[in-house]
XYZ file of C-alpha atoms in Angstrom:
514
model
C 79.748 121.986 114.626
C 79.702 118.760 112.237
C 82.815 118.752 110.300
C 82.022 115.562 107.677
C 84.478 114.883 105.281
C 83.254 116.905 101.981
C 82.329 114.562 98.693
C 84.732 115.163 96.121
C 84.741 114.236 92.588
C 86.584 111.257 92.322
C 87.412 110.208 88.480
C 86.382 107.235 87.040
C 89.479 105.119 86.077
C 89.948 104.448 82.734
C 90.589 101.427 80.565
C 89.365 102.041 77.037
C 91.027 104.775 75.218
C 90.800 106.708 72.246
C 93.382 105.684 68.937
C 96.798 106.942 68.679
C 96.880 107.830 64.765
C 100.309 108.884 65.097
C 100.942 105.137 66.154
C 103.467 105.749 69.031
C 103.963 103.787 72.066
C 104.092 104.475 75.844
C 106.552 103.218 78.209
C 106.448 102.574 81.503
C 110.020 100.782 82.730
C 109.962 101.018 86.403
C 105.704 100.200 86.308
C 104.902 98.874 89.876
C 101.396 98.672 90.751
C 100.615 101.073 88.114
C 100.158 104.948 89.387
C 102.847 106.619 86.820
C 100.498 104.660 84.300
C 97.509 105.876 86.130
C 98.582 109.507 86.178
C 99.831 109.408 82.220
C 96.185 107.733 81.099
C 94.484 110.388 83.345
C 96.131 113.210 81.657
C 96.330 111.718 77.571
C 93.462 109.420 77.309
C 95.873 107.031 75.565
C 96.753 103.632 77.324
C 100.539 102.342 78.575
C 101.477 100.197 75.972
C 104.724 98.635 77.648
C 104.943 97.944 81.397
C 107.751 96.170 82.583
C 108.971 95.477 86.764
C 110.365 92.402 88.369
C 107.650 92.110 91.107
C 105.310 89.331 90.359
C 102.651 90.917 92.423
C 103.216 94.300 91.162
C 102.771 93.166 87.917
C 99.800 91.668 88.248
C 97.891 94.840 90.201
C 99.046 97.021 86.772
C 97.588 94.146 85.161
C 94.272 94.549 86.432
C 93.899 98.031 86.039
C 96.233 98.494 82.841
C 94.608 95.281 80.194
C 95.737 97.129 77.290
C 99.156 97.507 78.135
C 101.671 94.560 77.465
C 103.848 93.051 80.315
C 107.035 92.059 81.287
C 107.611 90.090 84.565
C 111.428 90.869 83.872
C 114.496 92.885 85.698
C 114.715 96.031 83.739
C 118.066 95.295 82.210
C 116.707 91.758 80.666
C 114.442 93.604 78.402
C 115.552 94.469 74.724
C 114.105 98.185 74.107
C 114.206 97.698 70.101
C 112.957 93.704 70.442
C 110.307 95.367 72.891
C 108.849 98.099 70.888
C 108.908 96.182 67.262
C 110.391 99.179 65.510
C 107.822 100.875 66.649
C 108.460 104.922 67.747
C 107.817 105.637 71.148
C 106.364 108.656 72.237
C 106.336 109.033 75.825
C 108.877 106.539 78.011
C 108.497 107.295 81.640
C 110.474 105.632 84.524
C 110.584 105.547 88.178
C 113.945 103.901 89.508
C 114.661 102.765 92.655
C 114.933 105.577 95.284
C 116.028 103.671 98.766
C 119.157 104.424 98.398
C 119.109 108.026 97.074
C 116.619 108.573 100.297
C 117.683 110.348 103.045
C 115.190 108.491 105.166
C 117.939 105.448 104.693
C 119.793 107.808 107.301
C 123.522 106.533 107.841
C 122.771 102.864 105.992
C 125.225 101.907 103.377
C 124.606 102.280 100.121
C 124.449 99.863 96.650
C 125.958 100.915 93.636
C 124.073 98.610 91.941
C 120.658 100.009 93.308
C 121.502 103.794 92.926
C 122.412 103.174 89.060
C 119.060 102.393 87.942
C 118.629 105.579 86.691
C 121.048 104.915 83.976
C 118.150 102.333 82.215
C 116.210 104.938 81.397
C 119.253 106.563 79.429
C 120.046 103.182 77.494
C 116.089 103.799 76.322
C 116.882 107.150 75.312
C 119.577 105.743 73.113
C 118.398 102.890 71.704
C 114.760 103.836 70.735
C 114.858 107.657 71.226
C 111.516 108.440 72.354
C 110.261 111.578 71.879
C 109.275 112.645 75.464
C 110.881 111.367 78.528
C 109.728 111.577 82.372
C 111.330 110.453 85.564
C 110.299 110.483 88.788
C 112.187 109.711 92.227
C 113.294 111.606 95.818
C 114.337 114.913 95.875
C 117.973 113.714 96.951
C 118.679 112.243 93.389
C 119.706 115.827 92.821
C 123.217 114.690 94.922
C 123.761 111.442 93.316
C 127.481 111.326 93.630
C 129.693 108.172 93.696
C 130.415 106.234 96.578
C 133.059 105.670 98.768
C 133.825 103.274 101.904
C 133.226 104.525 105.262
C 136.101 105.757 107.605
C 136.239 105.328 111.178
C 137.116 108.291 112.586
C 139.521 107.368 114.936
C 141.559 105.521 112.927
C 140.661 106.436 109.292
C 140.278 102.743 108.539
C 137.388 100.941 106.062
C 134.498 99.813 107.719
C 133.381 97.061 106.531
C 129.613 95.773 106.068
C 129.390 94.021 109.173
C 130.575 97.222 111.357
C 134.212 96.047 111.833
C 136.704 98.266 110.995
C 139.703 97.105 108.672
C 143.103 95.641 109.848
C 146.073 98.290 109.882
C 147.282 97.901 105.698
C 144.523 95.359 105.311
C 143.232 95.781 101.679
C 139.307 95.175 101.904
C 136.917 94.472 98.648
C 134.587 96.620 97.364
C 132.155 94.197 98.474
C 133.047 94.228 101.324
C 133.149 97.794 102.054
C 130.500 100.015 104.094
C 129.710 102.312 100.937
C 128.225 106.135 101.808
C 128.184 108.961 99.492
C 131.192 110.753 98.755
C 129.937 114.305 99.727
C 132.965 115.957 98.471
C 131.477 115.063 94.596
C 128.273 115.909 95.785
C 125.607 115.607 92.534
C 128.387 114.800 90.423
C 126.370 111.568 89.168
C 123.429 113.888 88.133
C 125.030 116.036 86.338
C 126.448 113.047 84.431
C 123.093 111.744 83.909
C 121.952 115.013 83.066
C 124.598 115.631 80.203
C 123.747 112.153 79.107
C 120.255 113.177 77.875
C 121.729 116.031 76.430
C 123.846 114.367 74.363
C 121.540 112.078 72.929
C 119.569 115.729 72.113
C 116.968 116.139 74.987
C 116.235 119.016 76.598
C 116.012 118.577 80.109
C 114.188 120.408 82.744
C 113.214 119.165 86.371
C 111.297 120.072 89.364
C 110.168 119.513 92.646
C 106.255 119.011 93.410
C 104.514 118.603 96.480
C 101.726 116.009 95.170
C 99.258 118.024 97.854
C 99.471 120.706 95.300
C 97.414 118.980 92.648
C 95.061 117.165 94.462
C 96.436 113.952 96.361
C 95.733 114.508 100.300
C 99.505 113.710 100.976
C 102.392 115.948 101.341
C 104.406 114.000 99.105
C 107.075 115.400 97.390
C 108.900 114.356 94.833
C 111.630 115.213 92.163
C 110.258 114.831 88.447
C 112.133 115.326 84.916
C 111.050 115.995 81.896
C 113.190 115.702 78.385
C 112.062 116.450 75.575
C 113.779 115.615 71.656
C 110.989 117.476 69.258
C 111.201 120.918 70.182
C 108.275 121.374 72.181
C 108.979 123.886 75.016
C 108.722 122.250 78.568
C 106.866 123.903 81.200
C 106.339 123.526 85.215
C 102.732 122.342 85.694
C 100.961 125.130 87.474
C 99.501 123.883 91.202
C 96.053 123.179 91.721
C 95.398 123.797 95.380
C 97.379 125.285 97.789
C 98.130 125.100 101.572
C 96.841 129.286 101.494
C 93.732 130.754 99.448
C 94.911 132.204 97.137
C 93.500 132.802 93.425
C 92.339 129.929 91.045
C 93.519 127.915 93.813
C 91.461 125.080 95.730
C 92.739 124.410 99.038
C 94.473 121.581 99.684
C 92.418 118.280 100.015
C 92.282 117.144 103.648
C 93.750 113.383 105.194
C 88.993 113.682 106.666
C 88.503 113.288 102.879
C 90.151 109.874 102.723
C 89.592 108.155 105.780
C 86.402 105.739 106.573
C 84.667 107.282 109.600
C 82.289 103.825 109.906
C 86.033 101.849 110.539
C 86.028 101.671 114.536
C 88.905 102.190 116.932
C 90.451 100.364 119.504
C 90.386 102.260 122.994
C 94.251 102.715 124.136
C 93.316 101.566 127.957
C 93.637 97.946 128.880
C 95.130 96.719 125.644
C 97.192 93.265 126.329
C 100.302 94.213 124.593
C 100.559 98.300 126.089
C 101.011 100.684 123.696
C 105.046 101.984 123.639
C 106.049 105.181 125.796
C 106.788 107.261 122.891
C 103.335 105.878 121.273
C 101.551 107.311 124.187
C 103.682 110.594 124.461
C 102.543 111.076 120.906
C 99.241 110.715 121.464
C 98.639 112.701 124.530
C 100.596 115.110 122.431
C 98.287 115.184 119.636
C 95.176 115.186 121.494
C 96.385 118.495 123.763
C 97.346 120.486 120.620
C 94.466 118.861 117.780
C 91.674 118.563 120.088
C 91.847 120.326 123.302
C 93.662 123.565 122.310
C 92.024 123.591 119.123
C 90.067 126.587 118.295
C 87.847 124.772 116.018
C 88.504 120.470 116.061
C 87.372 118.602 113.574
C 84.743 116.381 114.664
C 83.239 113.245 112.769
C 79.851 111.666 114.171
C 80.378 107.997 113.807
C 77.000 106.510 114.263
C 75.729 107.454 117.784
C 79.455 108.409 119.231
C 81.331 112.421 118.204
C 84.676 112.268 118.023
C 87.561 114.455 117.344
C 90.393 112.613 115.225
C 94.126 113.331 115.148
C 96.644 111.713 113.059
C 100.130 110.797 114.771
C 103.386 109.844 113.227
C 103.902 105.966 113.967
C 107.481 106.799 114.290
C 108.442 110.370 115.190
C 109.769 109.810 118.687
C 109.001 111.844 121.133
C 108.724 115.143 118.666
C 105.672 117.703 119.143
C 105.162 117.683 115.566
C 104.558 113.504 115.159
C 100.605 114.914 115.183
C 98.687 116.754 113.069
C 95.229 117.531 112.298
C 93.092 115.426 109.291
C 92.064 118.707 107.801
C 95.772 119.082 106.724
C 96.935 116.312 104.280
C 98.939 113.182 105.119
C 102.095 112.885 105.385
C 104.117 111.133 102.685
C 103.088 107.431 102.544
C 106.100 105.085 102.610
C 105.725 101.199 101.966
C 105.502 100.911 105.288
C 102.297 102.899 105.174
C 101.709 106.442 105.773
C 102.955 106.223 109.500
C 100.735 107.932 110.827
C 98.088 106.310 113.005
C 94.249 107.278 113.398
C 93.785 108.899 117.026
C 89.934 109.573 118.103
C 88.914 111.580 121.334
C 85.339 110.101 122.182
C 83.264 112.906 123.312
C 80.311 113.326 125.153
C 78.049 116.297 126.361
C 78.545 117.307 129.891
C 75.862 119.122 132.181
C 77.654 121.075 134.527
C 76.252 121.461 138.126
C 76.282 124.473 140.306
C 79.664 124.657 141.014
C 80.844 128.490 138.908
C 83.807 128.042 138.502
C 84.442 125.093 136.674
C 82.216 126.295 134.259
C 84.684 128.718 133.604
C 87.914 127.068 133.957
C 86.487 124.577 130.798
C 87.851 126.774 128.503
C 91.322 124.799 128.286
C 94.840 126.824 127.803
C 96.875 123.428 127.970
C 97.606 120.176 130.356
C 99.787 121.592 132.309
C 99.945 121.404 136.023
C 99.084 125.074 137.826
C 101.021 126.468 140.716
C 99.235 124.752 143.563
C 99.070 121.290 141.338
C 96.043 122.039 140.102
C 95.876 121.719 135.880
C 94.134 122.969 133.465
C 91.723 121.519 131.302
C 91.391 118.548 134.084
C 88.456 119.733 135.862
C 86.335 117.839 138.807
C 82.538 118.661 138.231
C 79.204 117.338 139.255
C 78.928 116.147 135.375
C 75.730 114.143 134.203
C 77.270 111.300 132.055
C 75.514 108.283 130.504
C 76.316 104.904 132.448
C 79.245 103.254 131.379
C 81.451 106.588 130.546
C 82.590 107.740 134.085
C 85.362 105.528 134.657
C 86.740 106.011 131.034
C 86.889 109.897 131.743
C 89.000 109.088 134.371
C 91.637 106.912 132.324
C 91.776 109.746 130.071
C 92.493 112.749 132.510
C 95.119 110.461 134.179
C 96.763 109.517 131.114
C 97.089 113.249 129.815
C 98.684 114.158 132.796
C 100.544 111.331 132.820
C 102.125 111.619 129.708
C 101.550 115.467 128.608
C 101.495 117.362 132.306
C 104.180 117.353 134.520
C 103.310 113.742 136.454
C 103.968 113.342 140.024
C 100.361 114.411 141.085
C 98.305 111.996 139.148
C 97.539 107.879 139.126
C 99.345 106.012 136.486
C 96.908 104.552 133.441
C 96.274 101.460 135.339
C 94.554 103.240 138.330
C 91.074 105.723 138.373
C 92.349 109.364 138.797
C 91.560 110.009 142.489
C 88.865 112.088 143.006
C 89.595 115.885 143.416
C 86.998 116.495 146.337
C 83.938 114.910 147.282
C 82.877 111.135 145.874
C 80.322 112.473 143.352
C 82.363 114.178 141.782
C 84.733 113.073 139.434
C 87.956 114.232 137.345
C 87.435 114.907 133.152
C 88.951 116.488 130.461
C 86.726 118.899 129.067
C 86.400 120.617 125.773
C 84.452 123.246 124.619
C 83.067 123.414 121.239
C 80.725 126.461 120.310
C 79.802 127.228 123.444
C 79.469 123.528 124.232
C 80.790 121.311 127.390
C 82.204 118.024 126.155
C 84.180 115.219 127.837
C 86.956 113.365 126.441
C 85.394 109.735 127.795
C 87.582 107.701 125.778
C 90.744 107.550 122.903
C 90.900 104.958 120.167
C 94.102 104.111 117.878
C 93.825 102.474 114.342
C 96.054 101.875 111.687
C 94.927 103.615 108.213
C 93.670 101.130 105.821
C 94.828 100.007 102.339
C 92.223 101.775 100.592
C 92.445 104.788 103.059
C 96.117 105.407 101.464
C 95.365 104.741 97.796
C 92.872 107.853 98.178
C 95.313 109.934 99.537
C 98.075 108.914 97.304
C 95.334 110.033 94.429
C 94.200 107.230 92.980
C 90.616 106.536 91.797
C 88.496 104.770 93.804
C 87.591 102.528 91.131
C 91.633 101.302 91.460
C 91.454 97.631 92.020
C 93.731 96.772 94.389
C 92.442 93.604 96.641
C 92.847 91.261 93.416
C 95.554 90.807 90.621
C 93.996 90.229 87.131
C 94.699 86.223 87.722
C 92.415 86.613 90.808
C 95.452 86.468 93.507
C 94.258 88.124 96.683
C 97.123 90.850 97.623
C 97.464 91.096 101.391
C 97.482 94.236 103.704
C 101.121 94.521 103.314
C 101.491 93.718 99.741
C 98.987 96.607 99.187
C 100.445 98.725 101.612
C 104.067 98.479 99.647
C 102.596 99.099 96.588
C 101.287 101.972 97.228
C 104.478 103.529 99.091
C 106.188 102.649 96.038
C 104.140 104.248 93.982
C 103.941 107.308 91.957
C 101.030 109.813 92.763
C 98.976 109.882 89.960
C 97.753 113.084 90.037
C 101.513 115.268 90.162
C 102.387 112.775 87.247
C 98.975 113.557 85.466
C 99.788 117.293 86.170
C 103.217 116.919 84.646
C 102.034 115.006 81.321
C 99.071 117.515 80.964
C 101.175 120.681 80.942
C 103.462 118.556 78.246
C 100.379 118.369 76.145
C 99.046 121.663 76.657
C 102.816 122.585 75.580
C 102.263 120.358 71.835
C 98.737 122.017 71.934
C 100.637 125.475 71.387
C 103.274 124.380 69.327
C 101.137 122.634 66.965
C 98.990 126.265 66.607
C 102.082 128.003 66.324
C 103.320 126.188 63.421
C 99.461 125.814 61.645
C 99.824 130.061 62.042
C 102.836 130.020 60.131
């Protein structure tokens, strides 16, 4: 029945590295808080030698975790590429522009030209210092980089401007000025600029998407990467790790349980000063029906003395069904906002049923849902043995799944007991049973995942200092939390840079053989 998180192997990070005799330098342009680095010293045991990004902060995490690399607190387009690298060849440039606003979680927001042309750094690398291998990695969406154009009200096919106004019959407004949204008529004509760019400069180019679940991160990230190449050397996908399905040489998929401290408490969602929002609660009673109750097989986590069966729910998915999902599935993609998902916990505790037959059997749940008659399912009134304390907790719960999962109507709002179904000894729960066992749902408890929580998932070691910059500044919860959103999973990027050396590996025996 116990369902603790399995140990995995976590890597040591890295900071001493073995020589590069063929004297070639590593670039990192785009560097943030250091997880492209991460995933390229994981893969090549040789260190970044370059970093440069205009965060301060960011900066000074790579810093900490990348000494050997030499930084530049600098906007990307300040920095000379031939005054950077001394003449020196570089082997392996690697840069992560910008992605906001190629996202399509921006939604209808207008767009920066400015922002979306960061991309075009990387190529002014390519040209000035040629380095022999080049990776990029952004959103999938880059693929329709187009140019922009200013919004049209449909009514009058006038600019709208920034501010929402829409332009003055024959008024002429600045660029500026103007409410800029991909032109989807010229959809990925900007790529395939960028992509002939490369070309030219005589790169082959391949890219890809990759779900970062599928080599070992426990978050469904995915991601567009690129890979050019100038020496020859063929390029090749990097071949998966785990997989969402068994399936041969495969590992499954690491789990959201893996990463998450089950010694952090909780705080119970009933008689919170500031309520929790509608659609917060809808998600939860959501997530506990389909995770927890319907579950054929919950995963449960003894914390200390109490059992409890965790869900995670999307901080922002509305009112949609699919906001939860189980932590034996990974997390979703983690933003700089965080993952946005929150940590949901059903408190259980045994329950001795009494005499009465039939509740015994209607325990096995088939859903919250009120029965003809206004009975429902799953809430059940029995002559339950539960330690002190617990009974009027059961209560909030039943009457806040029915509140905000069954039908309502029939049931006291969160702020009242659920009235009792018969006689006064008797009293309503929400029952669950696991192997053959009766539990009660006495209680449900809502955290935020922490910092370190998301660095796991995202891949990185545990080693990965993160509370501390290398000049000893302390990086708050949200500084740490944006870092990581914007970072690159290590382990996709270590997959990609492995399969490029496994690729020179060949090529090398190749040419010995002839």
């Amino acid at each position: 029945m116990s369902n603790n998180p399995p140990q995995i192997d976590r890597a040591l990070f890295r900071t001493q590295f073995q020589l590069d005799f063929a004297n070639e330098l590593n670039v990192d342009i785009f560097a943030g808080g250091g997880g492209a680095s991460t995933g390229f010293e994981m893969a090549s045991d040789r260190p970044v030698d370059i970093a440069i990004n205009h965060d301060e902060d960011a900066i000074s995490m790579h810093t900490a975790n990348h000494p050997a690399a030499r930084h530049y607190i600098s906007d990307v387009y300040e920095v000379d590429p031939v005054e950077a690298t001394g003449g020196q060849p570089v082997g392996h440039l690697h840069f992560s522009p910008d992605c906001t606003h190629h996202s399509q979680a921006l939604g209808g927001q207008p767009r920066e030209r400015s922002i979306r042309s960061l991309a075009w750094v990387g190529i002014r690398w390519a040209g000035m210092v040629k380095p022999r291998c080049i990776t990029m990695e952004n959103v999938q969406q880059m693929q329709d980089w187009s140019p922009l154009v200013a919004k049209r009200d449909k009514a009058t096919g006038r600019v709208v401007k920034l501010d929402r106004t829409i332009a003055k019959k024959g008024e002429r407004v600045p660029v500026n000025e103007q409410y800029l949204v991909p032109d989807k008529r010229r959809k990925g004509h900007n790529w395939r600029h960028f992509i002939r760019s490369l070309e030219r400069l005589g790169y082959e180019v391949k890219w890809w998407v990759l779900n970062a679940a599928d080599y070992g991160a426990a978050t469904r990230r995915r991601r567009l990467f690129l890979v050019a190449r100038r020496d020859g050397v063929a390029i090749t996908k990097p071949k998966p790790t785990h997989g969402a399905i068994r399936a041969k040489g495969l590992l499954p998929h690491r789990s959201a349980a893996e990463c998450i401290d089950w010694q952090l408490p909780g705080k119970s969602i009933f008689h919170r000063k500031r309520p929790l929002a509608e659609a917060t609660l809808i998600r939860i009673a959501k997530g506990i029906n389909k995770h927890v109750i319907n579950a054929n097989d919950p995963f449960l986590s003894p914390t200390g003395e109490d059992l409890v069966a965790p869900v995670l729910v999307q901080a922002n998915g509305g009112f949609n069904t699919t906001a939860a999902h189980s932590v034996k599935a990974p997390m979703s993609t983690i933003t700089t906002k965080g993952s946005q998902q929150q940590l949901v916990s059903a408190k259980l505790c045994p329950v001795v049923v009494g005499d009465n037959a039939s509740c015994a059997a209607a325990t096995t749940v088939e859903g919250l849902l009120l029965q003809p008659g206004g009975q429902p399912s799953g809430v059940h009134s029995l002559n339950a043995e539960l330690p002190a304390g617990v009974q009027e907790g059961a209560r909030y719960v039943a009457s806040f799944l029915m509140e905000y999962y069954g039908t309502g109507g029939q049931w006291a709002s969160l702020n009242q007991p659920t009235p009792t179904v018969t006689t006064r000894d008797r009293i309503a729960l929400v029952c669950v049973v696991i192997d053959g066992a009766t539990y009660a749902i006495v209680d449900i408890t809502l955290r935020m995942l922490t910092p370190r929580e998301l660095y796991r998932a995202q891949g990185f070691p545990e080693n990965y200092q993160i509370d501390k910059g290398h000049d000893g500044r302390t990086f708050t919860k949200s500084q740490k939390v944006r870092m990581v959103g914007n970072s690159v999973s290590p382990l996709p990027m270590a997959a990609v840079v492995r399969s490029m050396r496994d690729a020179e590996r060949v090529s090398e025996r190749t040419q010995s053989a002839a």
